[in-house]
Amino acid sequence: MQSRVGSLVKLRNLLTASRNFLSFPKTLISTTSLLFPPATYSTICQAQEESVGEYVRDQPKSSEEILKNWGCSDTDISKMFTRRPALRNADLDQLQFKLNILSGLGISASELVKIINCRPRFLSYRINHCFDERLEYFMRLFESREVLVKAIVKNPSLLTYDFHDKIKPAIALYEGMGLSTSDLTQILLSRPTLIPRTSFNDEKMEYIRKTRLSNHSTMYKYVVAIIGISRLETIRQKVANLEKFGFSEDEIFGLLARSPLVLTLSIDKVQRNMTFIIGKMKLPAPVILEYPFFLYTNLEAVLKPRVFLAEKMQEMGLDLQIKGPVMLTALRMTEKRFLKAFVNCHPKDVADELMEFYINAKGVKRLAEDYSKKNFQQGFPF
């Protein structure tokens, strides 16, 4: 019995020793791995490491640095940051990406300044949406990269307007009204806001028909564009304003056919110029049908001073007088030419007197003119 018990004790000790022996390598491996960590070997040579380091160091650290690398001067950058302060903290990758797009179009640093001045948030917008399709479409329309860049500088939103819902439908409207590609190019350059402001209805189409212009007429594209971007209520008010001076509907639309820009003049300007022409110059109202420049001429800087100077010359009994057909010519002259023809041609004492009178006449301003310019912003004129 004792021998059996002894045998069992020996067997137990043997099994315990075996378990300890089998577990020993695990403990050994764990310990050695802590004491001697596995070696790692780099496959990058020293020269490669240096080039990677230089690449990282060469990456622009700010939007100012990106703009400088793109070709902008310190003055250009200052102007853009003043107009759009948030540009200082722009996402660098996005900014670089957008500048690369503009470079591909051929836009220069000076042109970018004009774009930011016109649309301060331009670089915050997405300009790569349908970009290839948009570029192809505009190249067919403008026919050259130079004209396209000129159009973009005038209206940067050409790159941000919805291509399918805004640009194509607006252009299609004008094409449907008989405007050619060259016509569209001209009006897009002269009326940069043409695309977002265009709308036509039956009443506007009737106004166009009343001008009796064919789609081959030189003035047709301008009439269509100005009526297209004008508010309907504004057109009604401007037509009614001319009717107050005794013009018939046929005369008004005949005037618009010959000089479409009359429709862009404010009601106040037309009223003031017409009042001066009829009241002070004693000319009949229909004179503007033959000479529309009377409506465009600046009342305070040109019409009044030159008419008053003509009266002064008459009072002084000078041989040279400004009246009749000469008055029509004098009112259309540049300032330099006018002074040479009617002031500086006299003896010095007379010329000095006339010049002083002329300067004083130009210095007379309308009541509250300065206040209105400082405190109010003129909106879109039509």
mmCIF file of C-alpha atoms in Angstrom:
data_model
loop_
_atom_site.group_PDB
_atom_site.id
_atom_site.type_symbol
_atom_site.label_atom_id
_atom_site.label_comp_id
_atom_site.label_asym_id
_atom_site.label_seq_id
_atom_site.Cartn_x
_atom_site.Cartn_y
_atom_site.Cartn_z
ATOM 1 C CA MET A 1 0.000 0.000 0.000
ATOM 2 C CA GLN A 2 2.777 2.414 0.952
ATOM 3 C CA SER A 3 4.604 1.610 -2.273
ATOM 4 C CA ARG A 4 1.517 2.569 -4.293
ATOM 5 C CA VAL A 5 1.190 5.872 -2.438
ATOM 6 C CA GLY A 6 4.871 6.626 -3.034
ATOM 7 C CA SER A 7 4.480 5.879 -6.698
ATOM 8 C CA LEU A 8 1.561 8.323 -6.953
ATOM 9 C CA VAL A 9 3.558 11.091 -5.228
ATOM 10 C CA LYS A 10 6.489 10.595 -7.624
ATOM 11 C CA LEU A 11 4.103 10.676 -10.626
ATOM 12 C CA ARG A 12 2.521 13.917 -9.393
ATOM 13 C CA ASN A 13 5.921 15.584 -8.963
ATOM 14 C CA LEU A 14 6.928 14.470 -12.445
ATOM 15 C CA LEU A 15 3.777 15.951 -14.057
ATOM 16 C CA THR A 16 4.263 19.261 -12.215
ATOM 17 C CA ALA A 17 7.847 19.493 -13.424
ATOM 18 C CA SER A 18 6.735 18.730 -16.976
ATOM 19 C CA ARG A 19 4.151 21.532 -16.930
ATOM 20 C CA ASN A 20 6.725 23.991 -15.623
ATOM 21 C CA PHE A 21 9.167 22.937 -18.319
ATOM 22 C CA LEU A 22 6.581 23.354 -21.101
ATOM 23 C CA SER A 23 5.583 26.810 -19.873
ATOM 24 C CA PHE A 24 9.186 28.006 -19.607
ATOM 25 C CA PRO A 25 9.693 28.970 -23.282
ATOM 26 C CA LYS A 26 6.645 31.300 -23.146
ATOM 27 C CA THR A 27 8.126 33.162 -20.213
ATOM 28 C CA LEU A 28 11.502 33.236 -21.906
ATOM 29 C CA ILE A 29 10.152 34.592 -25.197
ATOM 30 C CA SER A 30 8.157 37.292 -23.467
ATOM 31 C CA THR A 31 11.083 38.447 -21.393
ATOM 32 C CA THR A 32 13.595 38.472 -24.203
ATOM 33 C CA SER A 33 11.241 40.408 -26.425
ATOM 34 C CA LEU A 34 11.024 43.098 -23.782
ATOM 35 C CA LEU A 35 14.752 43.223 -23.240
ATOM 36 C CA PHE A 36 15.741 42.928 -26.885
ATOM 37 C CA PRO A 37 13.057 44.465 -29.148
ATOM 38 C CA PRO A 38 13.035 43.246 -32.769
ATOM 39 C CA ALA A 39 15.217 45.234 -35.141
ATOM 40 C CA THR A 40 13.585 47.207 -38.023
ATOM 41 C CA TYR A 41 15.369 47.962 -41.265
ATOM 42 C CA SER A 42 14.520 51.004 -43.514
ATOM 43 C CA THR A 43 14.461 50.571 -47.286
ATOM 44 C CA ILE A 44 14.797 54.349 -47.826
ATOM 45 C CA CYS A 45 18.309 55.571 -48.384
ATOM 46 C CA GLN A 46 19.620 58.762 -46.821
ATOM 47 C CA ALA A 47 19.312 60.765 -50.049
ATOM 48 C CA GLN A 48 15.633 59.837 -50.352
ATOM 49 C CA GLU A 49 14.960 60.878 -46.765
ATOM 50 C CA GLU A 50 16.556 64.261 -47.416
ATOM 51 C CA SER A 51 14.456 64.845 -50.563
ATOM 52 C CA VAL A 52 11.238 63.996 -48.706
ATOM 53 C CA GLY A 53 12.212 66.400 -45.940
ATOM 54 C CA GLU A 54 12.900 69.160 -48.460
ATOM 55 C CA TYR A 55 9.511 68.532 -50.143
ATOM 56 C CA VAL A 56 7.708 68.911 -46.812
ATOM 57 C CA ARG A 57 9.639 72.080 -46.023
ATOM 58 C CA ASP A 58 8.817 73.516 -49.483
ATOM 59 C CA GLN A 59 5.051 73.154 -48.998
ATOM 60 C CA PRO A 60 3.340 76.599 -48.604
ATOM 61 C CA LYS A 61 2.400 77.336 -45.014
ATOM 62 C CA SER A 62 -0.184 80.070 -45.703
ATOM 63 C CA SER A 63 -2.552 81.400 -48.341
ATOM 64 C CA GLU A 64 -0.273 84.418 -48.722
ATOM 65 C CA GLU A 65 2.611 82.142 -49.692
ATOM 66 C CA ILE A 66 0.426 80.258 -52.187
ATOM 67 C CA LEU A 67 -0.682 83.510 -53.810
ATOM 68 C CA LYS A 68 2.928 84.716 -54.004
ATOM 69 C CA ASN A 69 4.017 81.472 -55.637
ATOM 70 C CA TRP A 70 1.139 81.863 -58.090
ATOM 71 C CA GLY A 71 2.472 85.247 -59.187
ATOM 72 C CA CYS A 72 0.671 87.803 -57.024
ATOM 73 C CA SER A 73 2.656 90.760 -55.731
ATOM 74 C CA ASP A 74 2.450 92.025 -52.152
ATOM 75 C CA THR A 75 0.196 94.834 -53.387
ATOM 76 C CA ASP A 76 -2.111 92.363 -55.132
ATOM 77 C CA ILE A 77 -2.338 90.187 -52.021
ATOM 78 C CA SER A 78 -3.002 93.201 -49.796
ATOM 79 C CA LYS A 79 -5.871 94.316 -52.044
ATOM 80 C CA MET A 80 -7.418 90.839 -52.041
ATOM 81 C CA PHE A 81 -7.078 90.400 -48.270
ATOM 82 C CA THR A 82 -8.635 93.824 -47.739
ATOM 83 C CA ARG A 83 -11.572 92.939 -49.960
ATOM 84 C CA ARG A 84 -11.879 89.397 -48.577
ATOM 85 C CA PRO A 85 -10.209 89.015 -45.132
ATOM 86 C CA ALA A 86 -11.351 85.376 -44.841
ATOM 87 C CA LEU A 87 -8.958 84.552 -47.683
ATOM 88 C CA ARG A 88 -6.123 84.629 -45.136
ATOM 89 C CA ASN A 89 -7.511 81.476 -43.510
ATOM 90 C CA ALA A 90 -8.557 79.669 -46.690
ATOM 91 C CA ASP A 91 -8.052 75.919 -47.034
ATOM 92 C CA LEU A 92 -4.608 75.715 -48.639
ATOM 93 C CA ASP A 93 -5.285 72.630 -50.766
ATOM 94 C CA GLN A 94 -8.555 74.055 -52.084
ATOM 95 C CA LEU A 95 -6.967 77.443 -52.767
ATOM 96 C CA GLN A 96 -4.102 75.862 -54.706
ATOM 97 C CA PHE A 97 -6.548 73.705 -56.649
ATOM 98 C CA LYS A 98 -8.689 76.698 -57.682
ATOM 99 C CA LEU A 99 -5.670 78.780 -58.644
ATOM 100 C CA ASN A 100 -4.483 75.931 -60.858
ATOM 101 C CA ILE A 101 -7.862 75.999 -62.626
ATOM 102 C CA LEU A 102 -7.577 79.753 -63.173
ATOM 103 C CA SER A 103 -4.025 79.328 -64.488
ATOM 104 C CA GLY A 104 -5.305 76.822 -67.005
ATOM 105 C CA LEU A 105 -7.801 79.407 -68.241
ATOM 106 C CA GLY A 106 -5.041 81.979 -68.661
ATOM 107 C CA ILE A 107 -6.115 84.314 -65.855
ATOM 108 C CA SER A 108 -3.256 86.455 -64.515
ATOM 109 C CA ALA A 109 -2.600 87.815 -61.031
ATOM 110 C CA SER A 110 -3.828 91.312 -61.924
ATOM 111 C CA GLU A 111 -7.021 89.823 -63.350
ATOM 112 C CA LEU A 112 -7.516 87.780 -60.167
ATOM 113 C CA VAL A 113 -7.393 91.038 -58.172
ATOM 114 C CA LYS A 114 -10.184 92.437 -60.368
ATOM 115 C CA ILE A 115 -12.187 89.238 -59.901
ATOM 116 C CA ILE A 116 -11.884 89.355 -56.095
ATOM 117 C CA ASN A 117 -12.751 93.046 -56.112
ATOM 118 C CA CYS A 118 -15.870 92.255 -58.130
ATOM 119 C CA ARG A 119 -16.790 89.013 -56.312
ATOM 120 C CA PRO A 120 -15.017 88.860 -52.912
ATOM 121 C CA ARG A 121 -16.329 85.355 -52.164
ATOM 122 C CA PHE A 122 -15.281 83.973 -55.548
ATOM 123 C CA LEU A 123 -12.535 81.671 -54.203
ATOM 124 C CA SER A 124 -14.943 80.363 -51.566
ATOM 125 C CA TYR A 125 -17.282 78.999 -54.230
ATOM 126 C CA ARG A 126 -17.061 75.715 -56.066
ATOM 127 C CA ILE A 127 -15.725 76.524 -59.526
ATOM 128 C CA ASN A 128 -15.012 73.022 -60.807
ATOM 129 C CA HIS A 129 -18.654 71.908 -61.095
ATOM 130 C CA CYS A 130 -19.293 70.768 -64.707
ATOM 131 C CA PHE A 131 -16.058 72.585 -65.488
ATOM 132 C CA ASP A 132 -15.037 70.705 -68.639
ATOM 133 C CA GLU A 133 -18.531 70.902 -70.096
ATOM 134 C CA ARG A 134 -18.810 74.577 -69.139
ATOM 135 C CA LEU A 135 -15.423 75.403 -70.679
ATOM 136 C CA GLU A 136 -16.279 73.629 -73.923
ATOM 137 C CA TYR A 137 -19.614 75.485 -74.101
ATOM 138 C CA PHE A 138 -18.038 78.894 -73.473
ATOM 139 C CA MET A 139 -15.273 78.263 -75.993
ATOM 140 C CA ARG A 140 -17.917 77.646 -78.654
ATOM 141 C CA LEU A 141 -19.722 80.812 -77.577
ATOM 142 C CA PHE A 142 -16.777 83.217 -77.207
ATOM 143 C CA GLU A 143 -14.643 81.506 -79.871
ATOM 144 C CA SER A 144 -11.317 82.409 -78.204
ATOM 145 C CA ARG A 145 -9.653 81.987 -74.824
ATOM 146 C CA GLU A 146 -8.826 85.716 -74.650
ATOM 147 C CA VAL A 147 -12.459 86.802 -75.037
ATOM 148 C CA LEU A 148 -13.560 84.166 -72.517
ATOM 149 C CA VAL A 149 -11.078 85.475 -69.927
ATOM 150 C CA LYS A 150 -12.298 89.026 -70.574
ATOM 151 C CA ALA A 151 -15.890 87.903 -69.965
ATOM 152 C CA ILE A 152 -14.931 86.060 -66.754
ATOM 153 C CA VAL A 153 -13.086 89.105 -65.395
ATOM 154 C CA LYS A 154 -16.180 91.238 -66.084
ATOM 155 C CA ASN A 155 -18.469 88.642 -64.504
ATOM 156 C CA PRO A 156 -16.635 85.951 -62.477
ATOM 157 C CA SER A 157 -19.964 84.287 -61.726
ATOM 158 C CA LEU A 158 -19.831 82.708 -65.179
ATOM 159 C CA LEU A 159 -17.768 80.011 -63.433
ATOM 160 C CA THR A 160 -20.240 79.603 -60.558
ATOM 161 C CA TYR A 161 -23.720 79.994 -62.089
ATOM 162 C CA ASP A 162 -25.640 76.739 -62.368
ATOM 163 C CA PHE A 163 -24.631 75.547 -65.810
ATOM 164 C CA HIS A 164 -27.729 73.549 -66.769
ATOM 165 C CA ASP A 165 -30.421 75.562 -64.967
ATOM 166 C CA LYS A 166 -29.149 79.125 -65.512
ATOM 167 C CA ILE A 167 -26.532 79.560 -68.214
ATOM 168 C CA LYS A 168 -27.814 77.299 -70.970
ATOM 169 C CA PRO A 169 -31.511 78.333 -70.680
ATOM 170 C CA ALA A 170 -30.647 82.068 -70.726
ATOM 171 C CA ILE A 171 -28.399 81.749 -73.783
ATOM 172 C CA ALA A 172 -31.012 79.579 -75.508
ATOM 173 C CA LEU A 173 -33.623 82.345 -75.005
ATOM 174 C CA TYR A 174 -31.508 84.903 -76.855
ATOM 175 C CA GLU A 175 -30.573 82.436 -79.578
ATOM 176 C CA GLY A 176 -34.277 81.728 -80.049
ATOM 177 C CA MET A 177 -34.863 85.456 -80.568
ATOM 178 C CA GLY A 178 -32.425 85.557 -83.458
ATOM 179 C CA LEU A 179 -29.184 86.683 -81.815
ATOM 180 C CA SER A 180 -26.018 85.275 -83.343
ATOM 181 C CA THR A 181 -22.949 84.044 -81.479
ATOM 182 C CA SER A 182 -21.134 87.340 -82.077
ATOM 183 C CA ASP A 183 -24.212 89.259 -80.860
ATOM 184 C CA LEU A 184 -24.278 87.210 -77.663
ATOM 185 C CA THR A 185 -20.579 87.805 -77.104
ATOM 186 C CA GLN A 186 -21.046 91.568 -77.390
ATOM 187 C CA ILE A 187 -24.011 91.785 -75.034
ATOM 188 C CA LEU A 188 -22.418 89.448 -72.462
ATOM 189 C CA LEU A 189 -19.395 91.754 -72.381
ATOM 190 C CA SER A 190 -21.490 94.936 -72.237
ATOM 191 C CA ARG A 191 -24.108 93.532 -69.816
ATOM 192 C CA PRO A 192 -22.233 91.156 -67.459
ATOM 193 C CA THR A 193 -25.381 90.436 -65.399
ATOM 194 C CA LEU A 194 -27.324 89.313 -68.452
ATOM 195 C CA ILE A 195 -27.626 85.637 -67.452
ATOM 196 C CA PRO A 196 -29.114 85.910 -63.940
ATOM 197 C CA ARG A 197 -31.406 88.861 -64.746
ATOM 198 C CA THR A 198 -32.917 87.739 -68.029
ATOM 199 C CA SER A 199 -36.664 87.175 -68.198
ATOM 200 C CA PHE A 200 -39.177 87.530 -71.010
ATOM 201 C CA ASN A 201 -42.962 87.520 -71.141
ATOM 202 C CA ASP A 202 -45.653 88.608 -73.608
ATOM 203 C CA GLU A 203 -45.543 92.258 -72.521
ATOM 204 C CA LYS A 204 -41.773 92.495 -72.974
ATOM 205 C CA MET A 205 -42.027 90.831 -76.379
ATOM 206 C CA GLU A 206 -44.637 93.426 -77.340
ATOM 207 C CA TYR A 207 -42.263 96.241 -76.344
ATOM 208 C CA ILE A 208 -39.582 94.746 -78.600
ATOM 209 C CA ARG A 209 -42.042 94.519 -81.508
ATOM 210 C CA LYS A 210 -43.019 98.178 -81.034
ATOM 211 C CA THR A 211 -39.454 99.252 -81.839
ATOM 212 C CA ARG A 212 -39.997 97.732 -85.327
ATOM 213 C CA LEU A 213 -36.436 96.473 -85.467
ATOM 214 C CA SER A 214 -35.583 93.326 -87.397
ATOM 215 C CA ASN A 215 -33.212 90.792 -85.886
ATOM 216 C CA HIS A 216 -30.658 91.851 -88.515
ATOM 217 C CA SER A 217 -30.616 95.436 -87.248
ATOM 218 C CA THR A 218 -27.491 96.658 -85.452
ATOM 219 C CA MET A 219 -29.521 97.946 -82.505
ATOM 220 C CA TYR A 220 -31.736 94.865 -82.183
ATOM 221 C CA LYS A 221 -29.421 92.946 -79.848
ATOM 222 C CA TYR A 222 -29.113 95.921 -77.502
ATOM 223 C CA VAL A 223 -32.875 96.487 -77.357
ATOM 224 C CA VAL A 224 -33.482 92.784 -76.665
ATOM 225 C CA ALA A 225 -30.789 92.618 -73.969
ATOM 226 C CA ILE A 226 -31.846 95.802 -72.149
ATOM 227 C CA ILE A 227 -35.528 94.867 -72.165
ATOM 228 C CA GLY A 228 -34.614 91.302 -71.173
ATOM 229 C CA ILE A 229 -32.747 92.359 -68.016
ATOM 230 C CA SER A 230 -35.049 95.249 -67.068
ATOM 231 C CA ARG A 231 -37.882 94.877 -64.593
ATOM 232 C CA LEU A 232 -41.268 95.143 -66.254
ATOM 233 C CA GLU A 233 -42.518 97.767 -63.811
ATOM 234 C CA THR A 234 -39.408 99.879 -64.461
ATOM 235 C CA ILE A 235 -40.007 99.833 -68.224
ATOM 236 C CA ARG A 236 -43.610 100.972 -67.704
ATOM 237 C CA GLN A 237 -42.507 103.836 -65.441
ATOM 238 C CA LYS A 238 -39.824 105.058 -67.858
ATOM 239 C CA VAL A 239 -42.186 104.980 -70.832
ATOM 240 C CA ALA A 240 -44.813 106.876 -68.798
ATOM 241 C CA ASN A 241 -42.173 109.452 -67.773
ATOM 242 C CA LEU A 242 -41.419 110.265 -71.418
ATOM 243 C CA GLU A 243 -45.134 110.462 -72.197
ATOM 244 C CA LYS A 244 -45.400 113.302 -69.636
ATOM 245 C CA PHE A 245 -43.308 115.479 -71.961
ATOM 246 C CA GLY A 246 -45.765 114.996 -74.802
ATOM 247 C CA PHE A 247 -44.185 112.091 -76.670
ATOM 248 C CA SER A 248 -46.414 109.527 -78.324
ATOM 249 C CA GLU A 249 -45.843 105.801 -77.922
ATOM 250 C CA ASP A 250 -44.518 105.557 -81.482
ATOM 251 C CA GLU A 251 -42.035 108.386 -80.823
ATOM 252 C CA ILE A 252 -40.838 106.773 -77.595
ATOM 253 C CA PHE A 253 -40.205 103.350 -79.112
ATOM 254 C CA GLY A 254 -38.713 104.971 -82.202
ATOM 255 C CA LEU A 255 -36.263 106.729 -79.857
ATOM 256 C CA LEU A 256 -35.467 103.419 -78.126
ATOM 257 C CA ALA A 257 -34.848 101.796 -81.502
ATOM 258 C CA ARG A 258 -32.256 104.461 -82.378
ATOM 259 C CA SER A 259 -30.800 104.850 -78.883
ATOM 260 C CA PRO A 260 -31.607 101.832 -76.646
ATOM 261 C CA LEU A 261 -29.512 103.143 -73.737
ATOM 262 C CA VAL A 262 -32.231 105.722 -73.021
ATOM 263 C CA LEU A 263 -33.990 102.870 -71.233
ATOM 264 C CA THR A 264 -31.059 102.578 -68.797
ATOM 265 C CA LEU A 265 -31.308 106.211 -67.647
ATOM 266 C CA SER A 266 -33.011 106.899 -64.342
ATOM 267 C CA ILE A 267 -36.376 108.652 -64.274
ATOM 268 C CA ASP A 268 -34.848 111.463 -62.203
ATOM 269 C CA LYS A 269 -32.056 112.116 -64.732
ATOM 270 C CA VAL A 270 -34.473 112.248 -67.677
ATOM 271 C CA GLN A 271 -36.811 114.604 -65.805
ATOM 272 C CA ARG A 272 -34.030 116.992 -64.785
ATOM 273 C CA ASN A 273 -32.384 117.095 -68.217
ATOM 274 C CA MET A 274 -35.715 117.564 -70.006
ATOM 275 C CA THR A 275 -36.742 120.347 -67.602
ATOM 276 C CA PHE A 276 -33.466 122.198 -68.263
ATOM 277 C CA ILE A 277 -33.668 121.709 -72.039
ATOM 278 C CA ILE A 278 -37.247 122.985 -72.238
ATOM 279 C CA GLY A 279 -37.169 125.585 -69.438
ATOM 280 C CA LYS A 280 -33.688 127.114 -69.644
ATOM 281 C CA MET A 281 -32.489 126.379 -73.163
ATOM 282 C CA LYS A 282 -35.969 127.047 -74.606
ATOM 283 C CA LEU A 283 -35.729 124.090 -76.959
ATOM 284 C CA PRO A 284 -38.768 122.018 -77.963
ATOM 285 C CA ALA A 285 -39.076 118.570 -76.344
ATOM 286 C CA PRO A 286 -38.839 116.687 -79.687
ATOM 287 C CA VAL A 287 -35.225 117.879 -80.041
ATOM 288 C CA ILE A 288 -34.147 114.783 -78.088
ATOM 289 C CA LEU A 289 -35.653 112.536 -80.783
ATOM 290 C CA GLU A 290 -33.013 113.852 -83.169
ATOM 291 C CA TYR A 291 -30.303 114.503 -80.570
ATOM 292 C CA PRO A 292 -30.579 111.867 -77.791
ATOM 293 C CA PHE A 293 -27.232 113.003 -76.353
ATOM 294 C CA PHE A 294 -29.175 115.735 -74.494
ATOM 295 C CA LEU A 295 -30.499 113.008 -72.178
ATOM 296 C CA TYR A 296 -27.113 111.351 -71.606
ATOM 297 C CA THR A 297 -25.100 114.537 -70.979
ATOM 298 C CA ASN A 298 -24.265 115.302 -67.358
ATOM 299 C CA LEU A 299 -26.456 118.208 -66.292
ATOM 300 C CA GLU A 300 -24.205 119.574 -63.529
ATOM 301 C CA ALA A 301 -20.824 119.083 -65.217
ATOM 302 C CA VAL A 302 -21.638 119.858 -68.864
ATOM 303 C CA LEU A 303 -25.095 121.188 -69.754
ATOM 304 C CA LYS A 304 -25.495 123.914 -67.123
ATOM 305 C CA PRO A 305 -21.905 125.289 -67.108
ATOM 306 C CA ARG A 306 -21.643 125.480 -70.889
ATOM 307 C CA VAL A 307 -25.084 127.026 -71.390
ATOM 308 C CA PHE A 308 -24.374 129.570 -68.628
ATOM 309 C CA LEU A 309 -20.984 130.334 -70.209
ATOM 310 C CA ALA A 310 -22.718 130.942 -73.548
ATOM 311 C CA GLU A 311 -24.978 133.499 -71.831
ATOM 312 C CA LYS A 312 -21.955 135.138 -70.182
ATOM 313 C CA MET A 313 -20.184 135.448 -73.535
ATOM 314 C CA GLN A 314 -23.313 137.040 -74.990
ATOM 315 C CA GLU A 315 -23.485 139.550 -72.105
ATOM 316 C CA MET A 316 -19.820 140.465 -72.671
ATOM 317 C CA GLY A 317 -20.552 141.091 -76.356
ATOM 318 C CA LEU A 318 -17.781 138.819 -77.579
ATOM 319 C CA ASP A 319 -17.474 138.087 -81.266
ATOM 320 C CA LEU A 320 -17.394 134.357 -80.649
ATOM 321 C CA GLN A 321 -20.811 133.125 -79.549
ATOM 322 C CA ILE A 322 -22.154 129.691 -78.568
ATOM 323 C CA LYS A 323 -25.621 129.406 -80.034
ATOM 324 C CA GLY A 324 -27.615 127.548 -82.666
ATOM 325 C CA PRO A 325 -25.794 124.638 -84.310
ATOM 326 C CA VAL A 326 -22.573 125.690 -82.520
ATOM 327 C CA MET A 327 -24.265 124.939 -79.190
ATOM 328 C CA LEU A 328 -25.016 121.364 -80.300
ATOM 329 C CA THR A 329 -21.348 120.895 -81.172
ATOM 330 C CA ALA A 330 -20.095 122.555 -77.978
ATOM 331 C CA LEU A 331 -22.183 120.299 -75.733
ATOM 332 C CA ARG A 332 -20.658 117.168 -77.261
ATOM 333 C CA MET A 333 -17.035 118.300 -77.034
ATOM 334 C CA THR A 334 -14.553 116.947 -74.521
ATOM 335 C CA GLU A 335 -13.616 119.355 -71.731
ATOM 336 C CA LYS A 336 -10.147 120.021 -73.150
ATOM 337 C CA ARG A 337 -11.444 120.714 -76.640
ATOM 338 C CA PHE A 338 -14.284 122.917 -75.372
ATOM 339 C CA LEU A 339 -11.951 125.147 -73.336
ATOM 340 C CA LYS A 340 -9.535 125.451 -76.235
ATOM 341 C CA ALA A 341 -12.306 126.395 -78.682
ATOM 342 C CA PHE A 342 -14.333 128.821 -76.554
ATOM 343 C CA VAL A 343 -12.253 130.030 -73.576
ATOM 344 C CA ASN A 344 -8.498 129.940 -74.176
ATOM 345 C CA CYS A 345 -8.854 131.440 -77.656
ATOM 346 C CA HIS A 346 -9.556 134.891 -76.135
ATOM 347 C CA PRO A 347 -7.015 137.426 -74.809
ATOM 348 C CA LYS A 348 -5.646 136.474 -71.387
ATOM 349 C CA ASP A 349 -7.776 138.845 -69.295
ATOM 350 C CA VAL A 350 -10.970 137.747 -71.049
ATOM 351 C CA ALA A 351 -9.966 134.083 -70.932
ATOM 352 C CA ASP A 352 -9.241 134.325 -67.185
ATOM 353 C CA GLU A 353 -12.639 135.910 -66.525
ATOM 354 C CA LEU A 354 -14.444 133.279 -68.565
ATOM 355 C CA MET A 355 -12.499 130.454 -66.908
ATOM 356 C CA GLU A 356 -13.330 131.730 -63.413
ATOM 357 C CA PHE A 357 -17.009 131.986 -64.324
ATOM 358 C CA TYR A 358 -16.987 128.503 -65.866
ATOM 359 C CA ILE A 359 -15.308 126.921 -62.835
ATOM 360 C CA ASN A 360 -17.816 128.574 -60.489
ATOM 361 C CA ALA A 361 -20.697 127.373 -62.657
ATOM 362 C CA LYS A 362 -19.383 123.815 -62.463
ATOM 363 C CA GLY A 363 -18.964 124.113 -58.697
ATOM 364 C CA VAL A 364 -22.669 124.707 -58.076
ATOM 365 C CA LYS A 365 -24.151 121.438 -56.826
ATOM 366 C CA ARG A 366 -27.655 120.290 -56.218
ATOM 367 C CA LEU A 367 -28.986 120.514 -52.678
ATOM 368 C CA ALA A 368 -27.885 117.512 -50.583
ATOM 369 C CA GLU A 369 -25.928 116.016 -53.506
ATOM 370 C CA ASP A 370 -22.878 115.286 -51.346
ATOM 371 C CA TYR A 371 -25.037 113.825 -48.594
ATOM 372 C CA SER A 372 -26.848 111.512 -50.980
ATOM 373 C CA LYS A 373 -23.580 110.221 -52.470
ATOM 374 C CA LYS A 374 -22.060 109.495 -49.072
ATOM 375 C CA ASN A 375 -25.057 107.823 -47.478
ATOM 376 C CA PHE A 376 -26.753 105.891 -50.238
ATOM 377 C CA GLN A 377 -25.581 103.233 -52.651
ATOM 378 C CA GLN A 378 -26.957 103.328 -56.162
ATOM 379 C CA GLY A 379 -28.573 100.024 -57.017
ATOM 380 C CA PHE A 380 -28.854 98.278 -60.339
ATOM 381 C CA PRO A 381 -30.149 101.011 -62.720
ATOM 382 C CA PHE A 382 -32.764 98.920 -64.432
#
